[in-house]
Amino acid sequence: MTILQIEKPLLRVLAGESVRPLPFWLMRQAGRYLPEYRAVRQQANGFLSLCLTPDLATEVTLQPIRRYHPDAAILFADILLIPYGMGQPLSFVEGEGPVLEPIRSVEGLSKLDVSRADEVLAPVMQTVRNLRRELPSDVALIGFAGAPWTVATYMVEGGSSRNFEHTKAWAYGDENGFRQLMEMLVESTSRYLIAQIEAGAEVIQIFDTWAGVLPEFAFRRFCIEPTRRIVSRVRARYPAVPIMGFPRGAGMLLPDYISETGVDGVSLDPFVPAHWAAEWLQPTCTLQGNLDPVMLLTGGQPMQAEIERILSALGGDRYIFNLGHGILPQTPPEHVAQLAEIVRSWRG
Ligand code: CP3
């Protein structure tokens, strides 16, 4: 048997090795803050078509790699491709975000078809294959999906939301019905992630952006439980592929999220104290995070001081530098270059 030499710094950290300089990548590193992204976006016939046209999706995934050479590329796609693939009408309205035809009861679920998603999302797998061919040999490829709870909030509310009242009303009031929606999402998401790994994704990230709006009992039922099932499905097929979770806003429930879902690592939002995470989470899993993305609007000395504070708390083993949430569209690209330089030259 040949012994696989792992060369990519991000994969080495996930395998438990000490790596210097520390690896980094940034959530939403491809996107509107880059003029070259806006140029490609104009060529595409809307955002969905950008996600589902492999040549264009490959190009925008590579744009931040050329500029900043981070240690990972994240597949350019969106968490809402799953409901779209299952047959729920979706559009992205300029300046408004996603708009879906809401589904608010079990009857609405009959319009969805899990196996339809395999076909609709096939172009995403072509993007993954292109990327594995085109990425520099030291850059790891991250595949991703939304967690069932977060994807369900968009499906039920019909878009972004402030209070999530329709989703919570359904989840609290008709638990059996809502579980059927979760079930469909566990199934389609597991299949989608397994297909991404088959096509070449080397790490998986599961985004649960709205986990933090759930009270404890519901966090256990609708965030931890479906995520645990996806992790075990994916791991049964691909035990060596690391899985990262991002239960944004989980706070004091992070230790339970880690031990019960079985993820290999978590992304920390900006509100998690770095020293607490180093003491209570880092012994059990790899951490990513957690610079406030708004720091990138300011740049300069305040950003440098905050990056160094985070690095000195978390920058031992099992750490990948990242933001605590996605890059904002108004971010000056030169501040991202400054960030990359600070992280790369840190030797603490
Ligand atoms: O570098 C990357 O991270 C690119 C891939 C990526 C996108 N969305 C591209 C995108 C990823 C990983 C996502 C995840 C995503 N999508 C999440 C979870 C992470 C998070 O940010 O919390 C969520 C909640 C979504 C749903 C979504 N997609 C919303 C609410 C919006 C509208 C808000 C906005 O920023 O416009 C999107 C659109 C979207 N997804 C854009 C991009 C680059 C902007 C679309 C455009 O070009 O107009």
Coordinates of C-alpha atoms and ligand atoms in Angstrom, one line a residue:
M1 CA 0.0 0.0 0.0
T2 CA 1.3 3.5 -0.8
I3 CA 1.4 6.0 1.9
L4 CA -0.4 9.2 0.8
Q5 CA 1.7 12.3 1.3
I6 CA -0.7 15.1 2.1
E7 CA 0.8 18.3 0.7
K8 CA -2.0 20.8 1.1
P9 CA -1.6 22.9 4.3
L10 CA -5.3 23.0 5.0
L11 CA -5.6 19.2 4.8
R12 CA -2.6 18.8 7.0
V13 CA -4.1 20.9 9.7
L14 CA -7.3 18.9 9.5
A15 CA -5.2 15.8 9.8
G16 CA -3.8 17.2 13.1
E17 CA -0.4 18.3 12.0
S18 CA 1.3 21.5 13.1
V19 CA 1.5 23.8 10.1
R20 CA 3.3 27.2 9.6
P21 CA 2.3 29.6 8.2
L22 CA -1.2 29.0 9.4
P23 CA -3.6 28.2 6.5
F24 CA -6.5 30.6 5.8
W25 CA -9.4 31.1 3.5
L26 CA -12.4 33.5 3.7
M27 CA -16.1 32.8 3.7
R28 CA -17.6 34.5 0.6
Q29 CA -14.1 35.1 -0.8
A30 CA -15.7 35.1 -4.3
G31 CA -18.3 37.7 -4.8
R32 CA -19.5 41.2 -5.4
Y33 CA -16.6 43.0 -3.7
L34 CA -14.3 41.9 -6.6
P35 CA -14.7 43.9 -9.8
E36 CA -13.8 40.8 -11.8
Y37 CA -16.7 38.9 -10.2
R38 CA -19.1 41.7 -11.1
A39 CA -17.8 41.5 -14.7
V40 CA -18.5 37.8 -15.0
R41 CA -21.8 38.2 -13.2
Q42 CA -22.9 40.6 -15.9
Q43 CA -22.2 38.1 -18.6
A44 CA -24.3 35.4 -16.9
N45 CA -28.0 35.4 -17.3
G46 CA -28.7 35.9 -13.6
F47 CA -27.1 34.5 -10.4
L48 CA -28.6 31.0 -10.7
S49 CA -27.3 30.6 -14.2
L50 CA -23.9 31.7 -13.0
C51 CA -24.0 28.9 -10.4
L52 CA -25.1 26.4 -13.0
T53 CA -22.7 27.3 -15.8
P54 CA -19.5 25.3 -15.0
D55 CA -17.1 27.5 -16.9
L56 CA -18.4 30.7 -15.3
A57 CA -18.7 29.2 -11.8
T58 CA -15.1 27.8 -12.2
E59 CA -13.8 31.2 -13.2
V60 CA -15.4 33.0 -10.2
T61 CA -14.1 30.4 -7.8
L62 CA -10.6 30.9 -9.0
Q63 CA -10.7 34.7 -8.9
P64 CA -9.8 35.1 -5.2
I65 CA -7.2 32.3 -5.5
R66 CA -5.3 34.3 -8.1
R67 CA -5.5 37.5 -6.1
Y68 CA -4.7 36.2 -2.6
H69 CA -3.6 32.6 -2.8
P70 CA -5.6 31.4 0.2
D71 CA -5.2 27.7 1.2
A72 CA -8.6 26.7 0.0
A73 CA -11.1 27.5 -2.7
I74 CA -14.8 27.1 -1.9
L75 CA -16.9 25.9 -4.7
F76 CA -19.0 28.7 -6.2
A77 CA -22.6 27.7 -5.7
D78 CA -25.4 28.5 -3.2
I79 CA -27.2 26.8 -0.4
L80 CA -30.5 27.5 -2.1
L81 CA -29.7 25.3 -5.1
I82 CA -31.1 22.3 -3.1
P83 CA -34.7 23.7 -2.9
Y84 CA -34.4 24.9 -6.5
G85 CA -33.2 21.4 -7.6
M86 CA -36.1 19.8 -5.8
G87 CA -38.5 22.0 -7.8
Q88 CA -39.3 25.0 -5.6
P89 CA -39.3 28.1 -7.8
L90 CA -36.5 30.5 -6.9
S91 CA -35.2 33.8 -8.2
F92 CA -32.6 36.3 -7.0
V93 CA -34.0 39.8 -7.1
E94 CA -31.3 42.6 -7.4
G95 CA -31.0 44.3 -4.1
E96 CA -33.5 42.1 -2.4
G97 CA -31.9 38.7 -2.2
P98 CA -33.6 35.3 -2.8
V99 CA -37.3 35.0 -3.4
L100 CA -39.0 31.5 -3.2
E101 CA -42.6 30.4 -3.5
P102 CA -43.1 29.6 0.2
I103 CA -44.0 26.1 1.4
R104 CA -45.8 26.2 4.8
S105 CA -47.4 22.8 5.2
V106 CA -47.1 19.1 4.5
E107 CA -49.3 19.5 1.4
G108 CA -46.7 21.8 -0.1
L109 CA -44.0 19.1 0.2
S110 CA -45.7 17.0 -2.6
K111 CA -44.4 19.6 -5.1
L112 CA -40.8 18.7 -4.2
D113 CA -38.8 15.8 -5.7
V114 CA -35.6 14.8 -4.1
S115 CA -34.2 12.8 -7.1
R116 CA -34.9 15.7 -9.5
A117 CA -32.1 17.6 -7.6
D118 CA -29.5 15.1 -8.7
E119 CA -30.1 16.0 -12.3
V120 CA -30.6 19.8 -11.9
L121 CA -27.4 20.0 -9.9
A122 CA -25.2 17.9 -12.2
P123 CA -23.5 21.1 -13.6
V124 CA -22.2 21.8 -10.1
M125 CA -20.3 18.5 -10.2
Q126 CA -18.7 19.6 -13.5
T127 CA -17.5 22.8 -11.8
V128 CA -16.0 20.7 -9.0
R129 CA -14.2 18.5 -11.6
N130 CA -12.9 21.6 -13.5
L131 CA -11.6 23.1 -10.2
R132 CA -9.7 20.0 -9.3
R133 CA -8.0 20.2 -12.7
E134 CA -7.3 24.0 -12.5
L135 CA -6.5 24.7 -8.9
P136 CA -2.8 25.1 -7.8
S137 CA -1.6 21.9 -6.2
D138 CA -1.4 23.4 -2.7
V139 CA -5.0 24.7 -2.6
A140 CA -7.7 22.5 -1.2
L141 CA -11.2 22.4 -2.6
I142 CA -14.1 22.9 -0.2
G143 CA -17.6 21.6 -1.2
F144 CA -20.6 22.8 0.8
A145 CA -24.3 22.8 1.4
G146 CA -26.7 24.5 3.8
A147 CA -27.9 22.7 6.9
P148 CA -31.5 21.6 6.8
W149 CA -32.7 24.2 9.3
T150 CA -31.2 27.2 7.5
V151 CA -32.4 26.0 4.1
A152 CA -35.8 25.3 5.5
T153 CA -36.1 29.0 6.8
Y154 CA -35.7 30.2 3.2
M155 CA -38.1 27.6 1.8
V156 CA -40.8 28.3 4.4
E157 CA -40.5 32.1 4.7
G158 CA -40.1 32.5 0.9
G159 CA -36.8 34.4 1.3
S160 CA -34.7 36.1 4.0
S161 CA -36.5 36.8 7.3
R162 CA -36.2 38.7 10.5
N163 CA -38.1 36.6 13.0
F164 CA -38.6 33.3 11.2
E165 CA -42.2 33.1 12.4
H166 CA -43.6 30.9 9.7
T167 CA -40.8 28.4 10.0
K168 CA -40.9 28.3 13.8
A169 CA -44.7 28.1 13.8
W170 CA -44.6 25.0 11.6
A171 CA -41.7 23.4 13.5
Y172 CA -43.2 24.0 16.9
G173 CA -46.9 23.4 16.0
D174 CA -46.7 20.5 13.6
E175 CA -43.5 18.7 14.5
N176 CA -44.3 15.6 12.5
G177 CA -45.1 17.6 9.3
F178 CA -42.0 19.7 9.7
R179 CA -39.8 16.6 10.2
Q180 CA -40.9 15.4 6.8
L181 CA -39.4 18.6 5.3
M182 CA -36.2 18.0 7.4
E183 CA -36.1 14.4 6.2
M184 CA -36.2 15.5 2.5
L185 CA -33.4 18.0 3.2
V186 CA -31.3 15.4 5.0
E187 CA -31.7 13.0 2.0
S188 CA -31.1 15.6 -0.8
T189 CA -28.2 17.3 1.1
S190 CA -26.4 14.0 1.8
R191 CA -26.7 13.0 -1.8
Y192 CA -25.5 16.4 -3.0
L193 CA -22.5 16.3 -0.7
I194 CA -21.5 12.8 -1.6
A195 CA -21.7 13.7 -5.3
Q196 CA -19.4 16.7 -4.7
I197 CA -16.9 14.4 -3.0
E198 CA -17.1 11.9 -5.8
A199 CA -16.4 14.8 -8.2
G200 CA -13.4 15.9 -6.2
A201 CA -14.3 18.1 -3.2
E202 CA -11.7 17.4 -0.5
V203 CA -13.4 19.1 2.5
I204 CA -17.1 19.7 3.2
Q205 CA -18.6 22.7 5.0
I206 CA -22.2 22.7 6.3
F207 CA -23.6 26.2 6.7
D208 CA -26.2 26.6 9.4
T209 CA -26.4 30.4 9.3
W210 CA -29.7 30.6 11.3
A211 CA -28.9 28.0 14.0
G212 CA -28.6 30.7 16.6
V213 CA -32.3 31.7 16.4
L214 CA -33.4 28.4 17.9
P215 CA -34.1 27.9 21.6
E216 CA -32.2 24.9 23.1
F217 CA -34.8 22.2 22.6
A218 CA -35.3 23.2 18.9
F219 CA -31.5 23.6 18.3
R220 CA -31.1 19.9 19.4
R221 CA -34.0 18.8 17.1
F222 CA -33.6 20.9 14.0
C223 CA -29.9 21.8 14.0
I224 CA -27.9 19.1 15.7
E225 CA -30.1 16.1 14.8
P226 CA -30.3 16.6 11.0
T227 CA -26.7 17.6 10.8
R228 CA -25.7 14.5 12.7
R229 CA -27.5 12.4 10.2
I230 CA -25.9 14.1 7.2
V231 CA -22.4 13.7 8.7
S232 CA -23.0 10.0 9.4
R233 CA -24.3 9.4 5.8
V234 CA -21.4 11.2 4.2
R235 CA -18.9 9.6 6.5
A236 CA -20.2 6.1 5.9
R237 CA -19.2 6.7 2.2
Y238 CA -16.2 8.8 2.6
P239 CA -14.7 8.4 6.1
A240 CA -11.5 10.3 5.2
V241 CA -13.1 13.6 4.0
P242 CA -13.2 16.2 6.8
I243 CA -16.5 17.8 7.6
M244 CA -16.7 21.3 9.0
G245 CA -19.9 22.8 10.6
F246 CA -20.9 26.4 10.9
P247 CA -23.7 26.6 13.5
R248 CA -23.8 30.4 13.5
G249 CA -24.9 31.8 16.9
A250 CA -24.7 28.4 18.6
G251 CA -22.8 29.9 21.5
M252 CA -22.9 27.7 24.6
L253 CA -24.3 24.9 22.6
L254 CA -21.1 24.6 20.5
P255 CA -19.6 21.8 22.7
D256 CA -22.8 19.7 22.2
Y257 CA -23.0 20.5 18.5
I258 CA -19.4 19.2 18.1
S259 CA -19.7 16.0 20.1
E260 CA -23.2 15.1 18.9
T261 CA -22.9 15.8 15.2
G262 CA -19.5 14.3 14.9
V263 CA -18.1 17.1 12.7
D264 CA -14.3 17.3 12.4
G265 CA -14.3 21.1 12.9
V266 CA -16.4 24.2 13.3
S267 CA -16.4 27.7 12.0
L268 CA -16.8 30.2 14.8
D269 CA -18.9 33.4 14.4
P270 CA -17.4 36.7 15.7
F271 CA -19.3 36.5 19.0
V272 CA -17.5 33.4 20.3
P273 CA -14.7 34.5 22.6
A274 CA -11.5 33.2 21.1
H275 CA -9.9 32.2 24.5
W276 CA -13.0 30.3 25.5
A277 CA -13.0 28.4 22.2
A278 CA -9.2 27.6 22.5
E279 CA -9.8 26.1 26.0
W280 CA -13.1 24.3 25.5
L281 CA -13.4 23.4 21.8
Q282 CA -9.9 23.2 20.3
P283 CA -8.9 20.1 22.2
T284 CA -11.8 18.2 20.5
C285 CA -11.8 19.6 17.0
T286 CA -10.3 22.0 14.4
L287 CA -11.5 25.6 14.6
Q288 CA -11.9 28.2 11.9
G289 CA -12.7 31.9 12.4
N290 CA -13.6 34.4 13.7
L291 CA -12.7 37.9 12.5
D292 CA -15.7 40.2 12.3
P293 CA -16.1 40.8 8.5
V294 CA -16.9 44.5 9.2
M295 CA -13.2 44.8 10.3
L296 CA -12.3 44.4 6.6
L297 CA -14.2 47.7 5.8
T298 CA -11.8 49.6 8.1
G299 CA -8.6 47.7 7.4
G300 CA -5.3 49.2 8.7
Q301 CA -4.1 49.1 12.3
P302 CA -7.4 48.2 14.0
M303 CA -7.8 45.1 11.7
Q304 CA -4.2 44.1 12.3
A305 CA -4.6 44.3 16.1
E306 CA -7.7 42.2 16.0
I307 CA -6.2 39.6 13.7
E308 CA -3.2 39.3 15.9
R309 CA -5.4 39.0 19.0
I310 CA -7.3 36.1 17.4
L311 CA -4.1 34.4 16.2
S312 CA -2.5 34.6 19.6
A313 CA -5.6 32.9 21.2
L314 CA -6.3 30.3 18.6
G315 CA -3.1 30.0 16.4
G316 CA -1.8 26.7 17.9
D317 CA -2.5 23.4 16.1
R318 CA -5.9 22.6 14.7
Y319 CA -6.6 26.2 13.5
I320 CA -7.5 27.7 10.1
F321 CA -7.8 31.5 10.0
N322 CA -11.1 32.8 8.6
L323 CA -13.8 35.4 9.1
G324 CA -16.7 34.8 11.5
H325 CA -19.1 35.3 8.5
G326 CA -19.0 36.2 4.8
I327 CA -17.1 39.1 3.2
L328 CA -19.4 42.1 2.7
P329 CA -19.9 43.4 -0.8
Q330 CA -18.5 46.9 0.1
T331 CA -15.2 45.5 1.2
P332 CA -12.1 47.1 -0.4
P333 CA -10.2 44.2 -2.1
E334 CA -6.9 45.8 -0.9
H335 CA -7.9 45.2 2.7
V336 CA -8.3 41.5 2.0
A337 CA -4.7 41.5 0.6
Q338 CA -3.6 43.2 3.8
L339 CA -5.3 40.5 5.8
A340 CA -3.7 37.7 3.8
E341 CA -0.2 39.3 4.3
I342 CA -0.7 39.6 8.1
V343 CA -1.8 35.9 8.5
R344 CA 0.9 34.6 6.3
S345 CA 3.7 36.5 8.1
W346 CA 2.5 35.7 11.6
R347 CA 4.9 33.4 13.4
G348 CA 3.7 33.5 17.0
Ligands
CP3_1 O1 -17.0 32.4 -1.8 C1 -18.1 31.9 -1.5 O2 -18.3 31.7 -0.4 C2 -19.0 31.5 -2.7 C3 -20.0 30.6 -2.6 C4 -21.3 30.9 -1.7 C5 -22.3 31.8 -2.0 N1 -23.3 31.7 -1.1 C6 -22.4 32.7 -3.2 C7 -23.4 33.8 -3.3 C8 -21.6 30.3 -0.5 C9 -20.8 29.4 0.3 C10 -22.9 30.8 -0.1 C11 -23.6 30.3 1.1 C12 -24.9 30.9 1.4 N2 -25.9 31.3 0.6 C13 -25.4 31.0 2.7 C14 -24.6 30.5 4.0 C15 -23.5 31.4 4.4 C16 -23.8 32.8 4.8 O3 -23.4 33.7 4.2 O4 -24.5 32.9 5.8 C17 -26.7 31.6 2.7 C18 -27.5 31.9 3.9 C19 -27.0 31.8 1.3 C20 -28.3 32.3 0.8 C21 -28.1 33.5 0.0 N3 -27.4 33.6 -1.3 C22 -28.6 34.8 0.2 C23 -29.4 35.2 1.5 C24 -28.2 35.6 -0.8 C25 -28.5 37.1 -1.0 C26 -27.7 38.0 -0.2 C27 -26.6 38.5 -1.0 O5 -25.4 38.5 -0.5 O6 -26.8 38.9 -2.1 C28 -27.4 34.8 -1.7 C29 -26.8 35.3 -3.0 C30 -25.3 35.0 -3.2 N4 -24.7 33.8 -2.9 C31 -24.4 35.8 -3.7 C32 -23.2 35.1 -3.8 C33 -21.8 35.6 -4.3 C34 -24.6 37.3 -4.3 C35 -25.4 37.1 -5.5 C36 -25.0 38.2 -6.6 O7 -24.0 38.1 -7.2 O8 -25.9 39.1 -6.8

